[in-house]
PDB file of C-alpha atoms and ligand atoms in Angstrom:
ATOM      1  CA  MET A   1       0.000   0.000   0.000  1.00  0.00           C
ATOM      2  CA  PRO A   2       1.947   3.072  -1.201  1.00  0.00           C
ATOM      3  CA  VAL A   3       1.775   6.518   0.354  1.00  0.00           C
ATOM      4  CA  GLU A   4      -1.108   8.473  -1.187  1.00  0.00           C
ATOM      5  CA  PRO A   5      -0.075  10.768  -4.101  1.00  0.00           C
ATOM      6  CA  ALA A   6      -0.791  14.114  -2.373  1.00  0.00           C
ATOM      7  CA  ILE A   7       1.407  13.126   0.585  1.00  0.00           C
ATOM      8  CA  GLN A   8       4.099  11.819  -1.744  1.00  0.00           C
ATOM      9  CA  ARG A   9       4.195  15.197  -3.507  1.00  0.00           C
ATOM     10  CA  LEU A  10       4.591  16.942  -0.162  1.00  0.00           C
ATOM     11  CA  ILE A  11       7.352  14.506   0.835  1.00  0.00           C
ATOM     12  CA  ASP A  12       9.143  15.138  -2.468  1.00  0.00           C
ATOM     13  CA  ALA A  13       9.005  18.900  -1.860  1.00  0.00           C
ATOM     14  CA  THR A  14      10.292  18.660   1.723  1.00  0.00           C
ATOM     15  CA  PRO A  15      14.026  19.176   2.344  1.00  0.00           C
ATOM     16  CA  GLY A  16      15.717  16.103   3.773  1.00  0.00           C
ATOM     17  CA  PHE A  17      17.721  12.975   3.192  1.00  0.00           C
ATOM     18  CA  MET A  18      15.336  10.169   2.374  1.00  0.00           C
ATOM     19  CA  PRO A  19      15.357   8.816  -1.193  1.00  0.00           C
ATOM     20  CA  ARG A  20      11.920   7.656  -2.360  1.00  0.00           C
ATOM     21  CA  VAL A  21      12.767   3.957  -2.467  1.00  0.00           C
ATOM     22  CA  GLU A  22      14.089   4.055   1.101  1.00  0.00           C
ATOM     23  CA  GLY A  23      11.097   6.082   2.243  1.00  0.00           C
ATOM     24  CA  ALA A  24       8.771   3.502   0.725  1.00  0.00           C
ATOM     25  CA  TYR A  25      10.638   0.804   2.649  1.00  0.00           C
ATOM     26  CA  LEU A  26      10.386   2.807   5.874  1.00  0.00           C
ATOM     27  CA  HIS A  27       6.637   3.103   5.311  1.00  0.00           C
ATOM     28  CA  GLU A  28       6.398  -0.646   4.696  1.00  0.00           C
ATOM     29  CA  LEU A  29       8.436  -1.411   7.837  1.00  0.00           C
ATOM     30  CA  ALA A  30       6.126   0.745   9.909  1.00  0.00           C
ATOM     31  CA  LEU A  31       3.073  -1.020   8.446  1.00  0.00           C
ATOM     32  CA  ILE A  32       4.426  -4.460   9.398  1.00  0.00           C
ATOM     33  CA  SER A  33       5.451  -3.265  12.859  1.00  0.00           C
ATOM     34  CA  PRO A  34       3.243  -4.044  15.873  1.00  0.00           C
ATOM     35  CA  GLY A  35       2.356  -0.338  16.151  1.00  0.00           C
ATOM     36  CA  ASN A  36      -0.971   0.550  17.749  1.00  0.00           C
ATOM     37  CA  SER A  37      -2.422   3.143  20.103  1.00  0.00           C
ATOM     38  CA  GLU A  38      -0.240   1.880  22.972  1.00  0.00           C
ATOM     39  CA  HIS A  39       2.962   1.195  21.058  1.00  0.00           C
ATOM     40  CA  PRO A  40       4.254   4.182  19.054  1.00  0.00           C
ATOM     41  CA  LEU A  41       6.701   4.518  16.190  1.00  0.00           C
ATOM     42  CA  VAL A  42       9.795   6.429  17.324  1.00  0.00           C
ATOM     43  CA  GLU A  43      12.002   8.480  15.028  1.00  0.00           C
ATOM     44  CA  ILE A  44      15.346   9.971  16.029  1.00  0.00           C
ATOM     45  CA  GLY A  45      16.189  12.774  13.601  1.00  0.00           C
ATOM     46  CA  THR A  46      13.151  14.709  12.373  1.00  0.00           C
ATOM     47  CA  TYR A  47      14.951  17.427  10.359  1.00  0.00           C
ATOM     48  CA  CYS A  48      12.116  18.928   8.224  1.00  0.00           C
ATOM     49  CA  GLY A  49       9.752  15.975   8.532  1.00  0.00           C
ATOM     50  CA  LYS A  50      10.432  14.169   5.267  1.00  0.00           C
ATOM     51  CA  SER A  51      10.895  10.706   6.791  1.00  0.00           C
ATOM     52  CA  THR A  52       8.356  11.548   9.507  1.00  0.00           C
ATOM     53  CA  LEU A  53       5.596  11.670   6.897  1.00  0.00           C
ATOM     54  CA  TYR A  54       6.275   8.111   5.737  1.00  0.00           C
ATOM     55  CA  LEU A  55       5.930   6.995   9.353  1.00  0.00           C
ATOM     56  CA  ALA A  56       2.884   9.193   9.955  1.00  0.00           C
ATOM     57  CA  CYS A  57       1.008   7.623   7.021  1.00  0.00           C
ATOM     58  CA  ALA A  58       1.626   4.201   8.525  1.00  0.00           C
ATOM     59  CA  ALA A  59       0.695   5.456  11.996  1.00  0.00           C
ATOM     60  CA  LYS A  60      -2.656   6.561  10.609  1.00  0.00           C
ATOM     61  CA  ALA A  61      -3.283   3.104   9.135  1.00  0.00           C
ATOM     62  CA  LEU A  62      -2.290   1.463  12.444  1.00  0.00           C
ATOM     63  CA  SER A  63      -4.114   3.961  14.686  1.00  0.00           C
ATOM     64  CA  SER A  64      -0.712   4.590  16.195  1.00  0.00           C
ATOM     65  CA  THR A  65       1.438   7.677  16.817  1.00  0.00           C
ATOM     66  CA  VAL A  66       4.855   8.828  15.689  1.00  0.00           C
ATOM     67  CA  ILE A  67       7.123  10.283  18.344  1.00  0.00           C
ATOM     68  CA  THR A  68       9.815  12.197  16.503  1.00  0.00           C
ATOM     69  CA  ILE A  69      12.844  13.579  18.326  1.00  0.00           C
ATOM     70  CA  ASP A  70      15.228  16.327  17.239  1.00  0.00           C
ATOM     71  CA  HIS A  71      16.856  19.325  18.885  1.00  0.00           C
ATOM     72  CA  HIS A  72      16.394  20.984  15.475  1.00  0.00           C
ATOM     73  CA  LYS A  73      19.884  22.499  15.504  1.00  0.00           C
ATOM     74  CA  GLY A  74      21.210  20.134  12.865  1.00  0.00           C
ATOM     75  CA  SER A  75      24.130  17.727  13.016  1.00  0.00           C
ATOM     76  CA  GLU A  76      27.781  18.442  12.281  1.00  0.00           C
ATOM     77  CA  GLU A  77      27.297  17.488   8.645  1.00  0.00           C
ATOM     78  CA  ASN A  78      24.453  20.036   8.262  1.00  0.00           C
ATOM     79  CA  TYR A  79      26.996  22.870   8.606  1.00  0.00           C
ATOM     80  CA  PRO A  80      29.623  24.146   6.153  1.00  0.00           C
ATOM     81  CA  PRO A  81      31.785  22.845   4.558  1.00  0.00           C
ATOM     82  CA  PHE A  82      29.702  19.657   4.313  1.00  0.00           C
ATOM     83  CA  PRO A  83      27.427  19.133   1.301  1.00  0.00           C
ATOM     84  CA  TYR A  84      24.414  18.539   3.592  1.00  0.00           C
ATOM     85  CA  PHE A  85      24.310  22.229   4.513  1.00  0.00           C
ATOM     86  CA  ASP A  86      21.143  24.049   3.382  1.00  0.00           C
ATOM     87  CA  GLN A  87      21.492  27.830   3.615  1.00  0.00           C
ATOM     88  CA  ARG A  88      17.682  28.251   3.551  1.00  0.00           C
ATOM     89  CA  LEU A  89      17.435  26.604   6.963  1.00  0.00           C
ATOM     90  CA  ARG A  90      19.852  28.891   8.748  1.00  0.00           C
ATOM     91  CA  HIS A  91      18.339  31.080  11.460  1.00  0.00           C
ATOM     92  CA  ARG A  92      18.727  34.767  10.599  1.00  0.00           C
ATOM     93  CA  VAL A  93      19.871  35.797  14.054  1.00  0.00           C
ATOM     94  CA  SER A  94      21.627  32.824  15.632  1.00  0.00           C
ATOM     95  CA  GLN A  95      23.083  31.537  12.338  1.00  0.00           C
ATOM     96  CA  ASP A  96      22.395  28.039  13.703  1.00  0.00           C
ATOM     97  CA  LEU A  97      20.429  25.607  11.639  1.00  0.00           C
ATOM     98  CA  GLU A  98      16.747  25.828  12.594  1.00  0.00           C
ATOM     99  CA  THR A  99      14.480  23.154  11.163  1.00  0.00           C
ATOM    100  CA  PHE A 100      11.539  23.238  13.574  1.00  0.00           C
ATOM    101  CA  ASN A 101       9.409  25.777  11.704  1.00  0.00           C
ATOM    102  CA  THR A 102       9.869  24.022   8.378  1.00  0.00           C
ATOM    103  CA  PHE A 103       8.954  20.746  10.061  1.00  0.00           C
ATOM    104  CA  ARG A 104       5.770  22.328  11.474  1.00  0.00           C
ATOM    105  CA  ASP A 105       4.832  23.620   8.017  1.00  0.00           C
ATOM    106  CA  THR A 106       5.387  20.153   6.530  1.00  0.00           C
ATOM    107  CA  LEU A 107       3.152  18.613   9.139  1.00  0.00           C
ATOM    108  CA  ARG A 108       0.416  21.217   8.791  1.00  0.00           C
ATOM    109  CA  LEU A 109       0.258  20.704   5.023  1.00  0.00           C
ATOM    110  CA  SER A 110       0.022  16.933   5.459  1.00  0.00           C
ATOM    111  CA  ASN A 111      -3.082  16.918   7.655  1.00  0.00           C
ATOM    112  CA  LEU A 112      -1.317  14.283   9.740  1.00  0.00           C
ATOM    113  CA  THR A 113      -0.585  16.584  12.677  1.00  0.00           C
ATOM    114  CA  GLU A 114      -2.603  14.518  15.129  1.00  0.00           C
ATOM    115  CA  ARG A 115      -0.533  11.422  14.285  1.00  0.00           C
ATOM    116  CA  VAL A 116       2.772  13.040  15.274  1.00  0.00           C
ATOM    117  CA  MET A 117       4.189  14.135  18.617  1.00  0.00           C
ATOM    118  CA  ALA A 118       7.363  16.163  18.309  1.00  0.00           C
ATOM    119  CA  VAL A 119       9.989  16.182  21.009  1.00  0.00           C
ATOM    120  CA  VAL A 120      12.352  19.124  20.657  1.00  0.00           C
ATOM    121  CA  GLY A 121      15.411  18.038  22.581  1.00  0.00           C
ATOM    122  CA  ASP A 122      18.419  15.809  22.780  1.00  0.00           C
ATOM    123  CA  SER A 123      17.770  12.146  21.987  1.00  0.00           C
ATOM    124  CA  SER A 124      20.019  10.856  24.787  1.00  0.00           C
ATOM    125  CA  ASN A 125      18.339  13.041  27.403  1.00  0.00           C
ATOM    126  CA  TYR A 126      14.875  12.078  26.248  1.00  0.00           C
ATOM    127  CA  ALA A 127      15.807   8.376  26.301  1.00  0.00           C
ATOM    128  CA  LYS A 128      16.134   8.635  30.078  1.00  0.00           C
ATOM    129  CA  LEU A 129      12.445   9.559  30.305  1.00  0.00           C
ATOM    130  CA  PHE A 130      11.062   7.105  27.780  1.00  0.00           C
ATOM    131  CA  PRO A 131       9.905   3.662  29.000  1.00  0.00           C
ATOM    132  CA  GLN A 132      11.849   0.552  28.011  1.00  0.00           C
ATOM    133  CA  GLY A 133       9.981  -2.082  25.992  1.00  0.00           C
ATOM    134  CA  SER A 134       7.236   0.170  24.652  1.00  0.00           C
ATOM    135  CA  ALA A 135       7.988   1.191  21.049  1.00  0.00           C
ATOM    136  CA  ALA A 136       6.798  -0.770  18.009  1.00  0.00           C
ATOM    137  CA  LEU A 137       9.456   0.756  15.759  1.00  0.00           C
ATOM    138  CA  VAL A 138      12.644   2.708  16.363  1.00  0.00           C
ATOM    139  CA  PHE A 139      14.115   4.522  13.387  1.00  0.00           C
ATOM    140  CA  ILE A 140      17.623   5.849  14.060  1.00  0.00           C
ATOM    141  CA  ASP A 141      18.610   8.763  11.820  1.00  0.00           C
ATOM    142  CA  GLY A 142      19.956  11.406  14.243  1.00  0.00           C
ATOM    143  CA  GLY A 143      23.525  12.561  14.816  1.00  0.00           C
ATOM    144  CA  HIS A 144      25.969  10.495  12.766  1.00  0.00           C
ATOM    145  CA  SER A 145      29.121  10.957  14.849  1.00  0.00           C
ATOM    146  CA  SER A 146      30.452   7.775  16.412  1.00  0.00           C
ATOM    147  CA  VAL A 147      29.419   8.767  19.938  1.00  0.00           C
ATOM    148  CA  GLN A 148      25.924   9.921  18.962  1.00  0.00           C
ATOM    149  CA  SER A 149      25.184   6.996  16.637  1.00  0.00           C
ATOM    150  CA  TRP A 150      26.223   4.431  19.235  1.00  0.00           C
ATOM    151  CA  SER A 151      24.436   6.307  22.027  1.00  0.00           C
ATOM    152  CA  ASP A 152      21.212   6.318  20.031  1.00  0.00           C
ATOM    153  CA  PHE A 153      21.556   2.609  19.362  1.00  0.00           C
ATOM    154  CA  ILE A 154      22.382   1.756  22.997  1.00  0.00           C
ATOM    155  CA  ASP A 155      19.711   4.066  24.430  1.00  0.00           C
ATOM    156  CA  TRP A 156      16.905   3.353  22.000  1.00  0.00           C
ATOM    157  CA  SER A 157      17.099  -0.299  20.932  1.00  0.00           C
ATOM    158  CA  PRO A 158      15.887  -1.459  24.416  1.00  0.00           C
ATOM    159  CA  LYS A 159      12.782   0.676  23.917  1.00  0.00           C
ATOM    160  CA  LEU A 160      11.397  -1.897  21.464  1.00  0.00           C
ATOM    161  CA  ILE A 161       8.747  -4.435  22.304  1.00  0.00           C
ATOM    162  CA  GLN A 162       9.125  -8.025  21.126  1.00  0.00           C
ATOM    163  CA  GLY A 163       8.447  -8.115  17.398  1.00  0.00           C
ATOM    164  CA  GLY A 164       9.307  -4.420  17.104  1.00  0.00           C
ATOM    165  CA  VAL A 165      11.296  -3.072  14.163  1.00  0.00           C
ATOM    166  CA  LEU A 166      14.712  -1.435  14.470  1.00  0.00           C
ATOM    167  CA  ALA A 167      15.592   0.600  11.371  1.00  0.00           C
ATOM    168  CA  ILE A 168      18.989   2.227  10.868  1.00  0.00           C
ATOM    169  CA  HIS A 169      19.633   4.819   8.165  1.00  0.00           C
ATOM    170  CA  ASP A 170      22.774   5.747   6.227  1.00  0.00           C
ATOM    171  CA  VAL A 171      24.323   2.307   6.283  1.00  0.00           C
ATOM    172  CA  PHE A 172      27.042   2.219   3.630  1.00  0.00           C
ATOM    173  CA  ASP A 173      29.260  -0.781   2.978  1.00  0.00           C
ATOM    174  CA  ASP A 174      31.620   1.453   1.020  1.00  0.00           C
ATOM    175  CA  PRO A 175      33.344   4.063   3.248  1.00  0.00           C
ATOM    176  CA  ALA A 176      33.591   6.377   0.227  1.00  0.00           C
ATOM    177  CA  GLN A 177      29.793   6.760   0.318  1.00  0.00           C
ATOM    178  CA  GLY A 178      29.337   7.805   3.920  1.00  0.00           C
ATOM    179  CA  GLY A 179      30.333   7.658   7.582  1.00  0.00           C
ATOM    180  CA  ARG A 180      31.167   4.402   9.331  1.00  0.00           C
ATOM    181  CA  PRO A 181      29.069   4.356  12.544  1.00  0.00           C
ATOM    182  CA  PRO A 182      25.745   3.145  11.085  1.00  0.00           C
ATOM    183  CA  PHE A 183      27.566   0.404   9.177  1.00  0.00           C
ATOM    184  CA  GLU A 184      29.438  -0.646  12.339  1.00  0.00           C
ATOM    185  CA  ILE A 185      26.195  -0.788  14.306  1.00  0.00           C
ATOM    186  CA  VAL A 186      24.550  -2.927  11.648  1.00  0.00           C
ATOM    187  CA  THR A 187      27.585  -5.230  11.612  1.00  0.00           C
ATOM    188  CA  ALA A 188      27.205  -5.644  15.380  1.00  0.00           C
ATOM    189  CA  LEU A 189      23.467  -6.272  14.969  1.00  0.00           C
ATOM    190  CA  ARG A 190      24.180  -9.035  12.463  1.00  0.00           C
ATOM    191  CA  HIS A 191      26.013 -10.872  15.257  1.00  0.00           C
ATOM    192  CA  SER A 192      23.300 -10.236  17.817  1.00  0.00           C
ATOM    193  CA  LYS A 193      20.983 -12.943  19.098  1.00  0.00           C
ATOM    194  CA  THR A 194      18.294 -10.430  20.010  1.00  0.00           C
ATOM    195  CA  PHE A 195      17.850  -8.953  16.534  1.00  0.00           C
ATOM    196  CA  VAL A 196      17.013 -10.778  13.326  1.00  0.00           C
ATOM    197  CA  GLU A 197      17.794  -9.027  10.066  1.00  0.00           C
ATOM    198  CA  LEU A 198      14.883  -8.304   7.761  1.00  0.00           C
ATOM    199  CA  ASN A 199      16.434  -6.592   4.759  1.00  0.00           C
ATOM    200  CA  GLN A 200      18.417  -3.579   3.602  1.00  0.00           C
ATOM    201  CA  VAL A 201      17.030  -1.255   0.920  1.00  0.00           C
ATOM    202  CA  GLY A 202      19.544   1.337  -0.219  1.00  0.00           C
ATOM    203  CA  SER A 203      21.086   2.615   2.994  1.00  0.00           C
ATOM    204  CA  LEU A 204      18.126   1.643   5.194  1.00  0.00           C
ATOM    205  CA  ALA A 205      18.702  -1.579   7.172  1.00  0.00           C
ATOM    206  CA  ALA A 206      16.012  -3.231   9.287  1.00  0.00           C
ATOM    207  CA  PHE A 207      15.898  -5.803  12.076  1.00  0.00           C
ATOM    208  CA  ILE A 208      13.182  -7.393  14.181  1.00  0.00           C
ATOM    209  CA  CYS A 209      13.547  -7.519  17.940  1.00  0.00           C
ATOM    210  CA  SER A 210      13.077 -11.199  18.846  1.00  0.00           C
ATOM    211  CA  SER A 211      12.977 -10.888  22.640  1.00  0.00           C
TER     212      SER A 211
HETATM  213  N1  LIG B 301      15.203  11.820   9.076  1.00  0.00           N
HETATM  214  C1  LIG B 301      15.469  13.063   8.363  1.00  0.00           C
HETATM  215  C2  LIG B 301      16.921  13.483   8.395  1.00  0.00           C
HETATM  216  C3  LIG B 301      17.518  13.613   9.764  1.00  0.00           C
HETATM  217  S1  LIG B 301      19.058  14.490   9.701  1.00  0.00           S
HETATM  218  C4  LIG B 301      15.025  12.933   6.895  1.00  0.00           C
HETATM  219  O1  LIG B 301      14.817  11.827   6.423  1.00  0.00           O
HETATM  220  O2  LIG B 301      14.913  13.927   6.217  1.00  0.00           O
HETATM  221  C5  LIG B 301      19.629  14.266  11.344  1.00  0.00           C
HETATM  222  C6  LIG B 301      18.903  15.096  12.377  1.00  0.00           C
HETATM  223  O3  LIG B 301      19.347  14.643  13.656  1.00  0.00           O
HETATM  224  C7  LIG B 301      19.180  16.608  12.336  1.00  0.00           C
HETATM  225  O4  LIG B 301      17.988  17.303  12.111  1.00  0.00           O
HETATM  226  C8  LIG B 301      19.778  16.918  13.717  1.00  0.00           C
HETATM  227  O5  LIG B 301      19.299  18.142  14.276  1.00  0.00           O
HETATM  228  C9  LIG B 301      19.326  15.738  14.546  1.00  0.00           C
HETATM  229  N2  LIG B 301      20.196  15.440  15.693  1.00  0.00           N
HETATM  230  C10 LIG B 301      21.530  15.280  15.704  1.00  0.00           C
HETATM  231  N3  LIG B 301      21.977  14.985  16.932  1.00  0.00           N
HETATM  232  C11 LIG B 301      20.879  14.943  17.740  1.00  0.00           C
HETATM  233  C12 LIG B 301      20.678  14.688  19.139  1.00  0.00           C
HETATM  234  N4  LIG B 301      21.690  14.388  19.946  1.00  0.00           N
HETATM  235  N5  LIG B 301      19.425  14.746  19.626  1.00  0.00           N
HETATM  236  C13 LIG B 301      18.370  15.044  18.807  1.00  0.00           C
HETATM  237  N6  LIG B 301      18.505  15.282  17.479  1.00  0.00           N
HETATM  238  C14 LIG B 301      19.744  15.234  16.952  1.00  0.00           C
HETATM  239 MG1  LIG B 302      19.686   9.738   7.174  1.00  0.00          MG
END
């Protein structure tokens, strides 16, 4: 069941880092997850809401909710001289990246506002407040430094319920294509007894939590 065309057009027009084929897979993963009104879909790394919309469409079908977490200041690679810097998203006064307002606009245009709860804050701090064993899906796409990537994995993978889906973005076998931490985490997951690999589409790898 693909995302409806009007939402897909909005997704395509939203700044972000989620190729269509990977977004479609994220949507599919959310649909097969055990998400419902008690078990939400959690996203780390909202940016402008591009990937959030794929999850929100699935949340609507599941009568579930997306909890999306971002401090909205951008990651290292969202600042010059990196190619993932978008001048349009720079705050006029602070000169920091500021993605919250664009995210709100994305959500408003989607009519999926009631499916999404946004947490504006640090993912590691919020993890301390979020119950273990409660999420139906955890999608990790926040800070890509080694410390932040591993922290998100260590903090957030125990939030899954049995049968929940763990999805990791920006997994590149070839170091020339992108940073190492997501690939290293996925390599560790492939040796884990708790997680069973589902598939990898593009740079989006997915596992099921078996216990
Ligand atoms: N999922 C988005 C892209 C996310 S980019 C899409 O598909 O378009 C990564 C995001 O992680 C950035 O917006 C950045 O602000 C956020 N981020 C980085 N470190 C973070 C942290 N420690 N806590 C919360 N958000 C963080
Ligand atoms: Mg990403």
